mmCIF file with all atom_site columns, C-alpha atoms in Angstrom:
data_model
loop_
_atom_site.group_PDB
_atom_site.id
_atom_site.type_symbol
_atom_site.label_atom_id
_atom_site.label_alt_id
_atom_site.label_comp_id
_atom_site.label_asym_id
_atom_site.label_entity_id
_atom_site.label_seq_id
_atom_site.pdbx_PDB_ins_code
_atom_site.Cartn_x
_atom_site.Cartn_y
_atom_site.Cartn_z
_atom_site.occupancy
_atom_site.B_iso_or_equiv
_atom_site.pdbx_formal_charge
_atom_site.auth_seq_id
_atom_site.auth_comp_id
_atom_site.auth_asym_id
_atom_site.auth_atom_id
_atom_site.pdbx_PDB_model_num
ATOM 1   C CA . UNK A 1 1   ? 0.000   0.000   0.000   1.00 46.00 ? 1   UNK A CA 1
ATOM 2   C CA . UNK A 1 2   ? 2.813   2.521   1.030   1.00 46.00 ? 2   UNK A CA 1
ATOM 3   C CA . UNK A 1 3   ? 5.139   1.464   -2.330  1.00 49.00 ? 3   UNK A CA 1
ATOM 4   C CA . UNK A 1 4   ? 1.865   1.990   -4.480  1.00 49.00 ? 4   UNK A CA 1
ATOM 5   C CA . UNK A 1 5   ? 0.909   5.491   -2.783  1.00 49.00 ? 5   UNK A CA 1
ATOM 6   C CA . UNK A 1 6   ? 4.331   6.876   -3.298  1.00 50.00 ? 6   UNK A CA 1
ATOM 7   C CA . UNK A 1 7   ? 4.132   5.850   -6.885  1.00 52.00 ? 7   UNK A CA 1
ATOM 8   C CA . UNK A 1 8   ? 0.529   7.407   -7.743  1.00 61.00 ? 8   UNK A CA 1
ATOM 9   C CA . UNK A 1 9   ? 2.350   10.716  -6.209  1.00 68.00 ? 9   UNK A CA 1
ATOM 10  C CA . UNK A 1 10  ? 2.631   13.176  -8.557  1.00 71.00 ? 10  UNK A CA 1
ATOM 11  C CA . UNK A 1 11  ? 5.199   15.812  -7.093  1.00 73.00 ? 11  UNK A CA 1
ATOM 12  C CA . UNK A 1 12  ? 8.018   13.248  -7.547  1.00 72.00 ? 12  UNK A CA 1
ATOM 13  C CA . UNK A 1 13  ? 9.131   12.210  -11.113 1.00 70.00 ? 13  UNK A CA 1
ATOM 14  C CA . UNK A 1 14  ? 9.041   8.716   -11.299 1.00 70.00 ? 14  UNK A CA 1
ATOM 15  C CA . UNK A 1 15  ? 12.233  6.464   -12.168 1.00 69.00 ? 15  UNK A CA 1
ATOM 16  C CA . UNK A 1 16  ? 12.560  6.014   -15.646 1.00 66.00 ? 16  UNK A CA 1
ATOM 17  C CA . UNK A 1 17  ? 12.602  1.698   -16.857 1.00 67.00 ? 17  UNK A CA 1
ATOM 18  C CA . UNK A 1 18  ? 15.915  1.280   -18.418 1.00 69.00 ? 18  UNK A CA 1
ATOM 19  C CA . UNK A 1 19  ? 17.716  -1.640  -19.421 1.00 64.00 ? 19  UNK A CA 1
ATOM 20  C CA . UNK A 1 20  ? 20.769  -1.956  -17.652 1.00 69.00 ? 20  UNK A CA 1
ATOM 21  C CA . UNK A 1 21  ? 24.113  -3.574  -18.858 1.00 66.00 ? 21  UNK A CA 1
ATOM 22  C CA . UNK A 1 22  ? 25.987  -5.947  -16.427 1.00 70.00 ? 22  UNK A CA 1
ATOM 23  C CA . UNK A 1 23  ? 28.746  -3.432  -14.573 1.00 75.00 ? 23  UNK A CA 1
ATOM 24  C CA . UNK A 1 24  ? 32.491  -4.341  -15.104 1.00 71.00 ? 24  UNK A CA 1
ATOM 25  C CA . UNK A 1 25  ? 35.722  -2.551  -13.936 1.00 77.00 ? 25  UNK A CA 1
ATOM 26  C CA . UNK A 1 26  ? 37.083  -0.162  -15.674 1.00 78.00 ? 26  UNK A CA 1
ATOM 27  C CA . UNK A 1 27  ? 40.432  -0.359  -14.536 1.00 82.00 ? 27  UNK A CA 1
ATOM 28  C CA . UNK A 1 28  ? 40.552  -4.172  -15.373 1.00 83.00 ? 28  UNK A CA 1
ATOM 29  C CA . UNK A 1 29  ? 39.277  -4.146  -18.591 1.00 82.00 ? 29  UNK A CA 1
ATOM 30  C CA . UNK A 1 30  ? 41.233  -1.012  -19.499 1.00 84.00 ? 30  UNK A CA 1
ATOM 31  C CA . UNK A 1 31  ? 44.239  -3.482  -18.454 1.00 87.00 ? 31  UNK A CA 1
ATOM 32  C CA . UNK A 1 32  ? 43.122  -6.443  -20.411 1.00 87.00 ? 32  UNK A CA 1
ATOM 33  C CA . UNK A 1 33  ? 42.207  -4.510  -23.738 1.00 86.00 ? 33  UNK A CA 1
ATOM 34  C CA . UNK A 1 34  ? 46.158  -3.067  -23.169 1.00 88.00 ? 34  UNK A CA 1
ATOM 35  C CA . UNK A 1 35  ? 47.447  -6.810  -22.547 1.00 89.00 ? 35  UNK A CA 1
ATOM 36  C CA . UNK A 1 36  ? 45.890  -7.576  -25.986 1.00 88.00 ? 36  UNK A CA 1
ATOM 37  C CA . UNK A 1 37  ? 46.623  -4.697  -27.677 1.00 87.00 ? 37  UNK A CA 1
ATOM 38  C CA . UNK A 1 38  ? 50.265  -4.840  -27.110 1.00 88.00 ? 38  UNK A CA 1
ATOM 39  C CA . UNK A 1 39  ? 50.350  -8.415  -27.481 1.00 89.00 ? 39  UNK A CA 1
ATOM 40  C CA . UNK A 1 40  ? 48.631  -8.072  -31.102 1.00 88.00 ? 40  UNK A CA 1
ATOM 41  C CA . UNK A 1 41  ? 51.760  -5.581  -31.908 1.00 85.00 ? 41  UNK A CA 1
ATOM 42  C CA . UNK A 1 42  ? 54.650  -7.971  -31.296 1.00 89.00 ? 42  UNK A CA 1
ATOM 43  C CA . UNK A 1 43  ? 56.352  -9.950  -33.709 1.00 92.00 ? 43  UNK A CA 1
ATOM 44  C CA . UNK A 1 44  ? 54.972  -13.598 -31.860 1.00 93.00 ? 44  UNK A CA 1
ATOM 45  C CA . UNK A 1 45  ? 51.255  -12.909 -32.992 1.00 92.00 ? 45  UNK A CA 1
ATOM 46  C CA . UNK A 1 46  ? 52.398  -12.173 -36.654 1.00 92.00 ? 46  UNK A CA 1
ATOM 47  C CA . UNK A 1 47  ? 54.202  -15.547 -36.791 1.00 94.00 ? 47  UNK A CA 1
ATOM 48  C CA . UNK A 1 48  ? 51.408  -17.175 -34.412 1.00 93.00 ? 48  UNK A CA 1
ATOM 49  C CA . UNK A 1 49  ? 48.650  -15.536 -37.379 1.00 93.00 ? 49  UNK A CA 1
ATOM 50  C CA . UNK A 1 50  ? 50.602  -16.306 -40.217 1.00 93.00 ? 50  UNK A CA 1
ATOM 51  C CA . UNK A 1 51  ? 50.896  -20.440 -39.035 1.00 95.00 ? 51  UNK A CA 1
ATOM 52  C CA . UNK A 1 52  ? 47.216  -20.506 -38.118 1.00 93.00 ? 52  UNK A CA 1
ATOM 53  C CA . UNK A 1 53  ? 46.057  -18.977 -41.855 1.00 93.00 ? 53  UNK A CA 1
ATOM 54  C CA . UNK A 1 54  ? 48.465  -21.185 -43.802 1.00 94.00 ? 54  UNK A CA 1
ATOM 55  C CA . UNK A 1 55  ? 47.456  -24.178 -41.978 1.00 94.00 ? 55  UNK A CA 1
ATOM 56  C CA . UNK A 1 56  ? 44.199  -23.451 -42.234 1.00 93.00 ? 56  UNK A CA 1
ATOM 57  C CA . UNK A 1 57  ? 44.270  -22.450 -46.349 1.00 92.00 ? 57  UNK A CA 1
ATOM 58  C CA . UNK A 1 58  ? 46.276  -25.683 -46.906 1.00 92.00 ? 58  UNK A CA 1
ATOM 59  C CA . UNK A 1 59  ? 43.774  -27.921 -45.076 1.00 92.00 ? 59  UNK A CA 1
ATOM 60  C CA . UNK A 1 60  ? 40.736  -26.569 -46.980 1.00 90.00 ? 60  UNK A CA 1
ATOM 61  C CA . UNK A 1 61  ? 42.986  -26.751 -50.452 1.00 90.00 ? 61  UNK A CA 1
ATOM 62  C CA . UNK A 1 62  ? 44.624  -30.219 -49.711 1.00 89.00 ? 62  UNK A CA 1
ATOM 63  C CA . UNK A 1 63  ? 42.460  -32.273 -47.469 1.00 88.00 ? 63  UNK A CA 1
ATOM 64  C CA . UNK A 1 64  ? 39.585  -34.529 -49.078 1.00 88.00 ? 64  UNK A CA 1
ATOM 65  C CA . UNK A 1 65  ? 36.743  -32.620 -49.912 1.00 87.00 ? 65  UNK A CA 1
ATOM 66  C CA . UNK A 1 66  ? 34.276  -34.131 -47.009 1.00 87.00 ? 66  UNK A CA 1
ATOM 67  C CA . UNK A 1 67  ? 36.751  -33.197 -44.730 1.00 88.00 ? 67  UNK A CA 1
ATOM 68  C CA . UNK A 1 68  ? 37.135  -29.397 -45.583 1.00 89.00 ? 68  UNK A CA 1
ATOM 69  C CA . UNK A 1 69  ? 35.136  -27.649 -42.825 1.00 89.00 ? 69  UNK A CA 1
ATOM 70  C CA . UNK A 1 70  ? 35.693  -24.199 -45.224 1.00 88.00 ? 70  UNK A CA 1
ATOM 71  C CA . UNK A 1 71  ? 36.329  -24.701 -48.849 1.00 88.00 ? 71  UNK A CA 1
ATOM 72  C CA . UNK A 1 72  ? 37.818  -22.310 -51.536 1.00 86.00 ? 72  UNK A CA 1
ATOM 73  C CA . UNK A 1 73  ? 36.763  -18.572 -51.403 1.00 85.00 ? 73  UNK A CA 1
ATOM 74  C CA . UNK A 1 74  ? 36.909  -19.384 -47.370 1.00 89.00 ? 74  UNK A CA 1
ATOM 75  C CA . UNK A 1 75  ? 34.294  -17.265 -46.064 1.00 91.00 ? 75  UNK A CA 1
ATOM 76  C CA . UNK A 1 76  ? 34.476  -18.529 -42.977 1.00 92.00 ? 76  UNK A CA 1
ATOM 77  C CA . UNK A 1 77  ? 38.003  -17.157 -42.579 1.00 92.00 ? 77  UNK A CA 1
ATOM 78  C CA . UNK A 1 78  ? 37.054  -13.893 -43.484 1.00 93.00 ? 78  UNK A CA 1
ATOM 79  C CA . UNK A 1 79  ? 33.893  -13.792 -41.362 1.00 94.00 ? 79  UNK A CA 1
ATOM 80  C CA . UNK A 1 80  ? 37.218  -14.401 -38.381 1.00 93.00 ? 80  UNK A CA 1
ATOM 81  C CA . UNK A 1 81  ? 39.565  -11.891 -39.600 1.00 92.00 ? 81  UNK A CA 1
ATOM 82  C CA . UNK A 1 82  ? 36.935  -9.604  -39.785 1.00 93.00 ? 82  UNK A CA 1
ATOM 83  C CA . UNK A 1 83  ? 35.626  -10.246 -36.147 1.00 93.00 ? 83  UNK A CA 1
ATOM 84  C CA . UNK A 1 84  ? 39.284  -9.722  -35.421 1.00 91.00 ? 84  UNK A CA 1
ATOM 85  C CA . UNK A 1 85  ? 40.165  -6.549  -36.798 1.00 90.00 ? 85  UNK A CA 1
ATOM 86  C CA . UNK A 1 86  ? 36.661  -5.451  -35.819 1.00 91.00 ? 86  UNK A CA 1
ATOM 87  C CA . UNK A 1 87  ? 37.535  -6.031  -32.112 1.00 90.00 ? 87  UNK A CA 1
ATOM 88  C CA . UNK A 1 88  ? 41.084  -5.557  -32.450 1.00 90.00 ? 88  UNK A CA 1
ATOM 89  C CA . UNK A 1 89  ? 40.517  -1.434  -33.853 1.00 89.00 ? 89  UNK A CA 1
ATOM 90  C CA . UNK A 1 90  ? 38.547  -0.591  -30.371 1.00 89.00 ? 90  UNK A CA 1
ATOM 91  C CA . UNK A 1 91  ? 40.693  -2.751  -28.153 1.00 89.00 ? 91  UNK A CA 1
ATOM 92  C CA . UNK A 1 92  ? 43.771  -0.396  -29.711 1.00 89.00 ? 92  UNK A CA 1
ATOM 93  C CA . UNK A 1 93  ? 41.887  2.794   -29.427 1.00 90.00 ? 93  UNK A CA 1
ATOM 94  C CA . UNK A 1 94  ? 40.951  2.310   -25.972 1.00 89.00 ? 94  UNK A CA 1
ATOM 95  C CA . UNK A 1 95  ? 44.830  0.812   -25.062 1.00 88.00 ? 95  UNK A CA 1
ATOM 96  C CA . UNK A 1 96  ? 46.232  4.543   -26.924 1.00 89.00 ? 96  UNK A CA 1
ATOM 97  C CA . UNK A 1 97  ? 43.536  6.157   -25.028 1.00 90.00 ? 97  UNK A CA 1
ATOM 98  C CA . UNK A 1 98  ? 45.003  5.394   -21.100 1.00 89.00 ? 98  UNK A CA 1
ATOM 99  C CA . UNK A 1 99  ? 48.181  6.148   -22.815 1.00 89.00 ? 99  UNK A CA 1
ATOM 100 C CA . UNK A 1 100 ? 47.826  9.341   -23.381 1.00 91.00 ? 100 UNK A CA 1
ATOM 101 C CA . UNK A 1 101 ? 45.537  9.675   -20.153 1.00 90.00 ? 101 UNK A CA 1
ATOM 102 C CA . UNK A 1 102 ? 48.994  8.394   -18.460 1.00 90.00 ? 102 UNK A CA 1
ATOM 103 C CA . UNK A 1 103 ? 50.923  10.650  -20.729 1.00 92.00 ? 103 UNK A CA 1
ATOM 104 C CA . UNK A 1 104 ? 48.766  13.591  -19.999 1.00 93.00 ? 104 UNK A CA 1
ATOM 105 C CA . UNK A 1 105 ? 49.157  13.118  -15.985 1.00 92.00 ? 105 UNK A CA 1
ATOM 106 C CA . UNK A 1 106 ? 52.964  12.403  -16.370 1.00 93.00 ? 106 UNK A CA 1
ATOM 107 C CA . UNK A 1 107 ? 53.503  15.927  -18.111 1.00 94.00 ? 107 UNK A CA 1
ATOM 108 C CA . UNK A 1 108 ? 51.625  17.507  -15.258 1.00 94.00 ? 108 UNK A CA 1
ATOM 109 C CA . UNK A 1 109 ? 53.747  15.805  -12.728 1.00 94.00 ? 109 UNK A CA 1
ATOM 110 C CA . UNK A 1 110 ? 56.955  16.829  -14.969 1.00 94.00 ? 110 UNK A CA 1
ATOM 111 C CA . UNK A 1 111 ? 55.232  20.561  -15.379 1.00 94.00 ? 111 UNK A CA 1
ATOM 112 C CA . UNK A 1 112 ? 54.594  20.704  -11.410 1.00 94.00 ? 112 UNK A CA 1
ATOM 113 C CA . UNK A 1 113 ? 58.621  19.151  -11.001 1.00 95.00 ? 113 UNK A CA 1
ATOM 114 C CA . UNK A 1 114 ? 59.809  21.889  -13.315 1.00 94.00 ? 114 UNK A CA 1
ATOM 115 C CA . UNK A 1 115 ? 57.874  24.882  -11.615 1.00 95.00 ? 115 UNK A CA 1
ATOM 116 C CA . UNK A 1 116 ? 58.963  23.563  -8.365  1.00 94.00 ? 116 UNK A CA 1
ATOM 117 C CA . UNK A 1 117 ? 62.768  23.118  -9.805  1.00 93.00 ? 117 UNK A CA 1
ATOM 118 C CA . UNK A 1 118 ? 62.393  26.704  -10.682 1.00 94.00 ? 118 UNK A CA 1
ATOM 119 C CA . UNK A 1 119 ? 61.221  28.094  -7.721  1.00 94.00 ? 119 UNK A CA 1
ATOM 120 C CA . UNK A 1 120 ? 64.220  26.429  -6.161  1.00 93.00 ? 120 UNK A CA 1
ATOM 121 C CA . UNK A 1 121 ? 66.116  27.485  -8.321  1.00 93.00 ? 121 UNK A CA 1
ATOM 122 C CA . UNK A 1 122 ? 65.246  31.207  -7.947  1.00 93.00 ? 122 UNK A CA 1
ATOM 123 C CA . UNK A 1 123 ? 65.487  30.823  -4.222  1.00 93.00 ? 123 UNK A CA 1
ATOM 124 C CA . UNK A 1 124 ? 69.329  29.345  -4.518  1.00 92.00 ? 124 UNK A CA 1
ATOM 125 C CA . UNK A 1 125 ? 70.004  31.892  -6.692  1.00 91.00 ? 125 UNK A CA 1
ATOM 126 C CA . UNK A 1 126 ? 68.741  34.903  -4.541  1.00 91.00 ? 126 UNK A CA 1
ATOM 127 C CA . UNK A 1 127 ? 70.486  32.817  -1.507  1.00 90.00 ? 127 UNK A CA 1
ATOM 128 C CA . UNK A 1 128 ? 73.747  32.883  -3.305  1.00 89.00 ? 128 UNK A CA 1
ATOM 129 C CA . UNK A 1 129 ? 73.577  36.497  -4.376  1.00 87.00 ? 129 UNK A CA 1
ATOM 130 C CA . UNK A 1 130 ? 72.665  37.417  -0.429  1.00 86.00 ? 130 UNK A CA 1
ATOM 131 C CA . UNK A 1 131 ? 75.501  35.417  0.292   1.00 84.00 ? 131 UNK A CA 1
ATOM 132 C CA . UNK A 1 132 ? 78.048  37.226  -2.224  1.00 81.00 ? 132 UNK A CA 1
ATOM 133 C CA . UNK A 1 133 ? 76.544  40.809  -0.755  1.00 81.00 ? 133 UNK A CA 1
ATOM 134 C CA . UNK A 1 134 ? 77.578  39.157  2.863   1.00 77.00 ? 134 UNK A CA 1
ATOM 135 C CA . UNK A 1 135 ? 81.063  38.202  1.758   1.00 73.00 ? 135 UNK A CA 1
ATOM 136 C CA . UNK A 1 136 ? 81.513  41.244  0.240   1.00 71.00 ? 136 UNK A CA 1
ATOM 137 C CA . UNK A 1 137 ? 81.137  43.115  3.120   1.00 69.00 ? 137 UNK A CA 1
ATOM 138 C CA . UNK A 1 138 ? 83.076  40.420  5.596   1.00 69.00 ? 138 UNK A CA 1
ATOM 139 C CA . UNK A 1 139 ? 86.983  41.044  6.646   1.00 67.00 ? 139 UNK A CA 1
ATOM 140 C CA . UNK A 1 140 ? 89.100  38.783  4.775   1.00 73.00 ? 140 UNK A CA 1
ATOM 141 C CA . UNK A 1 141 ? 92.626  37.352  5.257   1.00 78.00 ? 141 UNK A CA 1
ATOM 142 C CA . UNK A 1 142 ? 94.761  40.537  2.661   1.00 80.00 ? 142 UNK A CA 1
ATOM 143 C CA . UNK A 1 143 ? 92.126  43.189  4.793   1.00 77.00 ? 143 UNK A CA 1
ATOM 144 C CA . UNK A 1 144 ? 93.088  41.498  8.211   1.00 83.00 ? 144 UNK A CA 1
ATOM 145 C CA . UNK A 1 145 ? 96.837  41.430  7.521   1.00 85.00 ? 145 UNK A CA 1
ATOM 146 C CA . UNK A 1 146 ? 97.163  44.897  5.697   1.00 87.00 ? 146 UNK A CA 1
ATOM 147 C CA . UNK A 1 147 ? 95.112  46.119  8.822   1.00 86.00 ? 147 UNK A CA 1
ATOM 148 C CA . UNK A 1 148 ? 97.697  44.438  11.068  1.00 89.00 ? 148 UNK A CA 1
ATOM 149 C CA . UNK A 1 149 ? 100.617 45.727  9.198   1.00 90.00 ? 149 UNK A CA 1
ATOM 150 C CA . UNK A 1 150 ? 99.079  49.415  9.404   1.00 89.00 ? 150 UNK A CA 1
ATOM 151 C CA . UNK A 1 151 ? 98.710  48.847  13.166  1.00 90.00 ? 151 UNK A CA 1
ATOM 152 C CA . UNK A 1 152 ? 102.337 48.026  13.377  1.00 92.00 ? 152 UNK A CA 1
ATOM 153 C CA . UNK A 1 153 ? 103.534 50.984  11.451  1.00 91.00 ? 153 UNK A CA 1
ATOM 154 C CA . UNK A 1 154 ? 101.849 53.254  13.651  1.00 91.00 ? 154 UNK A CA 1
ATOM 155 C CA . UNK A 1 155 ? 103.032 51.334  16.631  1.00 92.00 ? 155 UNK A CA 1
ATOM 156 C CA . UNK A 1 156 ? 106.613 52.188  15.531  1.00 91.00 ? 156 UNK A CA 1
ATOM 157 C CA . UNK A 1 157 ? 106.194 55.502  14.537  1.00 91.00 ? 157 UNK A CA 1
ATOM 158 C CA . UNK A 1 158 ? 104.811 56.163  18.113  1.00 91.00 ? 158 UNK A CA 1
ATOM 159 C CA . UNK A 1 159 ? 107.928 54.172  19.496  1.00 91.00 ? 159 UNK A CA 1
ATOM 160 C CA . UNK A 1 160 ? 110.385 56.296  17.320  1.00 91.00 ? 160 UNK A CA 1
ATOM 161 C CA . UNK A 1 161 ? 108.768 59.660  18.675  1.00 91.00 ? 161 UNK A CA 1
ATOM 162 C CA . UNK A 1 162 ? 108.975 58.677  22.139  1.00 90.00 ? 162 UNK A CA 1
ATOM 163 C CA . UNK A 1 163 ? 112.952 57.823  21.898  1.00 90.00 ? 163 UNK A CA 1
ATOM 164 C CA . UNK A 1 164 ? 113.430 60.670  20.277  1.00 89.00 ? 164 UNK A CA 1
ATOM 165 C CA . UNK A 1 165 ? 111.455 63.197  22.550  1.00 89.00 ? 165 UNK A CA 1
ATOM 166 C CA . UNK A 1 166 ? 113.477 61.538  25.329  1.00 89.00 ? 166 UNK A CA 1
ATOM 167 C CA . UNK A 1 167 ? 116.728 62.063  23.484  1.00 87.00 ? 167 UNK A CA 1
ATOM 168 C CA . UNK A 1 168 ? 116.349 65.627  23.255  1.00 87.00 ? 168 UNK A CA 1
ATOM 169 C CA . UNK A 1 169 ? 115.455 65.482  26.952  1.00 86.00 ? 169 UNK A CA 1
ATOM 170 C CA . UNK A 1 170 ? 118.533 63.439  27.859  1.00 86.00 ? 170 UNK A CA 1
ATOM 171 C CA . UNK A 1 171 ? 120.477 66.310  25.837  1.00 83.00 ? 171 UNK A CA 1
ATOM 172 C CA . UNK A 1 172 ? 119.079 69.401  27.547  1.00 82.00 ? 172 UNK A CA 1
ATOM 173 C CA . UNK A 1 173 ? 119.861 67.662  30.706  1.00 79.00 ? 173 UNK A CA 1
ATOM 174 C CA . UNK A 1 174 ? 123.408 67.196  30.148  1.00 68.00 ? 174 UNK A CA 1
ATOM 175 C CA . UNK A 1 175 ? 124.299 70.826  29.832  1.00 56.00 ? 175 UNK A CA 1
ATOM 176 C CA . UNK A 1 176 ? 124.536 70.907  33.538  1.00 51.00 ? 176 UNK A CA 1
ATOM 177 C CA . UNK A 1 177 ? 127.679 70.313  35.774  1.00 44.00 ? 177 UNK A CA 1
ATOM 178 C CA . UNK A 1 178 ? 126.322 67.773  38.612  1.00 43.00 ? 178 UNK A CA 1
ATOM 179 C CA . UNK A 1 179 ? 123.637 64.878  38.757  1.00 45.00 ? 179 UNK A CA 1
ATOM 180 C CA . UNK A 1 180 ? 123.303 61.894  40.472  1.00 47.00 ? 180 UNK A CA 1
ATOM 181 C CA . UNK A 1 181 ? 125.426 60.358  37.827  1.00 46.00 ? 181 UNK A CA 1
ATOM 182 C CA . UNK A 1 182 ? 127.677 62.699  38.183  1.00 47.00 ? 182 UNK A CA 1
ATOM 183 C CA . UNK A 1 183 ? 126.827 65.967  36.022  1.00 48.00 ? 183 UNK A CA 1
ATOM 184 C CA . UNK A 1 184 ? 125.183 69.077  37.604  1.00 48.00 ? 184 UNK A CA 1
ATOM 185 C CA . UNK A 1 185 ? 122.190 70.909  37.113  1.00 49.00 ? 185 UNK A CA 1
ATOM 186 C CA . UNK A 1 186 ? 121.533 74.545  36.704  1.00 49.00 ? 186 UNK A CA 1
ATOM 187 C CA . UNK A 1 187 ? 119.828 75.058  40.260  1.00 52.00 ? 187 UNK A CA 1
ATOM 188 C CA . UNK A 1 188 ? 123.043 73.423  41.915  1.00 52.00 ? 188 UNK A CA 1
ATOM 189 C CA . UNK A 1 189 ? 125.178 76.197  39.847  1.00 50.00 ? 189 UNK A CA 1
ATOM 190 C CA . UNK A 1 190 ? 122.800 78.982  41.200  1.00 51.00 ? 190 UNK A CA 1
ATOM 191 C CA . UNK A 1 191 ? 123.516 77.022  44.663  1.00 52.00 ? 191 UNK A CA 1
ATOM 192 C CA . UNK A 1 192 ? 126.866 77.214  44.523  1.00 50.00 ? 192 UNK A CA 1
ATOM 193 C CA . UNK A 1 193 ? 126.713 80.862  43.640  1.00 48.00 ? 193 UNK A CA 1
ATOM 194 C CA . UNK A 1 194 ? 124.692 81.844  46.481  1.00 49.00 ? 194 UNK A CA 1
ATOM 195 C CA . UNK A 1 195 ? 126.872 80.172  49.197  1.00 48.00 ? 195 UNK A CA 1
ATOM 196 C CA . UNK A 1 196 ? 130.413 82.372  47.676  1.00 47.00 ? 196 UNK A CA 1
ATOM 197 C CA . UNK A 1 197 ? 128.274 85.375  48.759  1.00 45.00 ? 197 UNK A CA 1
ATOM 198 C CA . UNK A 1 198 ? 127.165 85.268  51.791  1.00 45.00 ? 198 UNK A CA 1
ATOM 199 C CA . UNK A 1 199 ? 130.841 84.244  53.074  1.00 44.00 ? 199 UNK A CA 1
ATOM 200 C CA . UNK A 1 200 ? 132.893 87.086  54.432  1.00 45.00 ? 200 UNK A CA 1
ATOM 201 C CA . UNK A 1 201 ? 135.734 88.911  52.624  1.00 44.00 ? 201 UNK A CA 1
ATOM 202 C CA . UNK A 1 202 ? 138.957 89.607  54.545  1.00 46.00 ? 202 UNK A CA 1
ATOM 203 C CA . UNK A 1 203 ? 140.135 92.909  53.737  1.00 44.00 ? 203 UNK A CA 1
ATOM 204 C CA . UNK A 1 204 ? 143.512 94.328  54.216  1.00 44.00 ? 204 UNK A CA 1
ATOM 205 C CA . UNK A 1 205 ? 144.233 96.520  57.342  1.00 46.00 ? 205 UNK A CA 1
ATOM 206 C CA . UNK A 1 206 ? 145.967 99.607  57.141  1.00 45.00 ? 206 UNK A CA 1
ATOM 207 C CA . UNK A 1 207 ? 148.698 100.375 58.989  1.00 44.00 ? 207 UNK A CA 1
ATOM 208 C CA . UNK A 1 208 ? 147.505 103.449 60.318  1.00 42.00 ? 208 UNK A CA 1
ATOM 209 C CA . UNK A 1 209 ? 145.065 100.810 62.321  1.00 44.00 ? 209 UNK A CA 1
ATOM 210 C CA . UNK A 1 210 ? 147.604 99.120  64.304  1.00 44.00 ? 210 UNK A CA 1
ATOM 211 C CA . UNK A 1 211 ? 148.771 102.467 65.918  1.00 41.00 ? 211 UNK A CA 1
#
């Protein structure tokens, strides 16, 4: 009762009757129609056809006549060849057809392997250049040692100042007459000079005096 009301509804469409074919993998058959197809273009089903037509041609030429199961104009071997090449067309078409399906996929997986070569590529490259910009800038061995060397120059020239400011001071020093070491100095002079003053000068008496 339920099956029949939805049925006699008439706001649903109703299933159209179709005859339906028996379902089969794709995928499988795809594989067996390749299996034939590339087995029908080696050199082993030439020879394998070429045996089975002679032998059959000289058994229907050469064999007594009740025995010939397809005599001369052998239409029964051209109703087979036909079947054959009838079958054998779609069976290729469909084989060339997953091969260029597979073809098709492998150049997107080579175009997708190139783009992404590329963008490493650029990256490297831009990697390298920051890298050269780095170096460029970085203190290398000649900088180091001509830095050093211009370090030491300076260092000398200081060195040979100093010995010679103190060699002038050495000479100014010696023009004195007594030193620790022997020489004098100008305020010992002025010493000297001061003391030969201050001592007393004996004068000559008259003789007028002594009376």
């Amino acid at each position: 009762m339920v099956e029949q009301r939805r049925a006699s509804r008439l706001d649903q469409p109703s299933q159209p009757r179709r005859f339906r074919l028996p379902r089969f993998d794709p995928e499988a058959f795809g594989r067996w129609s390749e299996a034939i197809a590339r087995y029908m273009g080696t050199a082993n089903f030439i020879v394998v056809m070429t045996v089975v037509i002679s032998v059959w041609l000289g058994w229907n030429v050469f064999a007594p006549p009740q025995l010939r199961f397809d005599p001369y104009t052998f239409t029964f071997l051209t109703l087979v060849l036909s079947l054959q090449a009838s079958y054998a067309a779609p069976l290729i078409l469909l084989a060339q057809n997953r091969q260029t399906e597979r073809d098709r996929l492998a150049m997107e997986e080579d175009r997708r392997r190139a783009a992404m070569q590329k963008a490493d590529t650029e990256y490297l490259s831009r990697e390298i250049a920051s890298l050269r910009l780095a170096a460029s800038e970085m203190a290398t061995r000649d900088f180091i040692r001509s830095e050093l060397s211009r370090l030491i120059e300076e260092l000398d020239e200081q060195q040979r100042r100093r010995q010679r400011l103190e060699r002038r001071a050495t000479e100014r020093v010696g023009g004195g007459q007594w030193t620790d070491g022997g020489r004098s100095t100008p305020a010992d002079s002025d010493r000297r000079m001061d003391s030969g003053r201050s001592a007393p000068v004996d004068e000559p008496r008259d003789e007028l005096d002594g009376d």
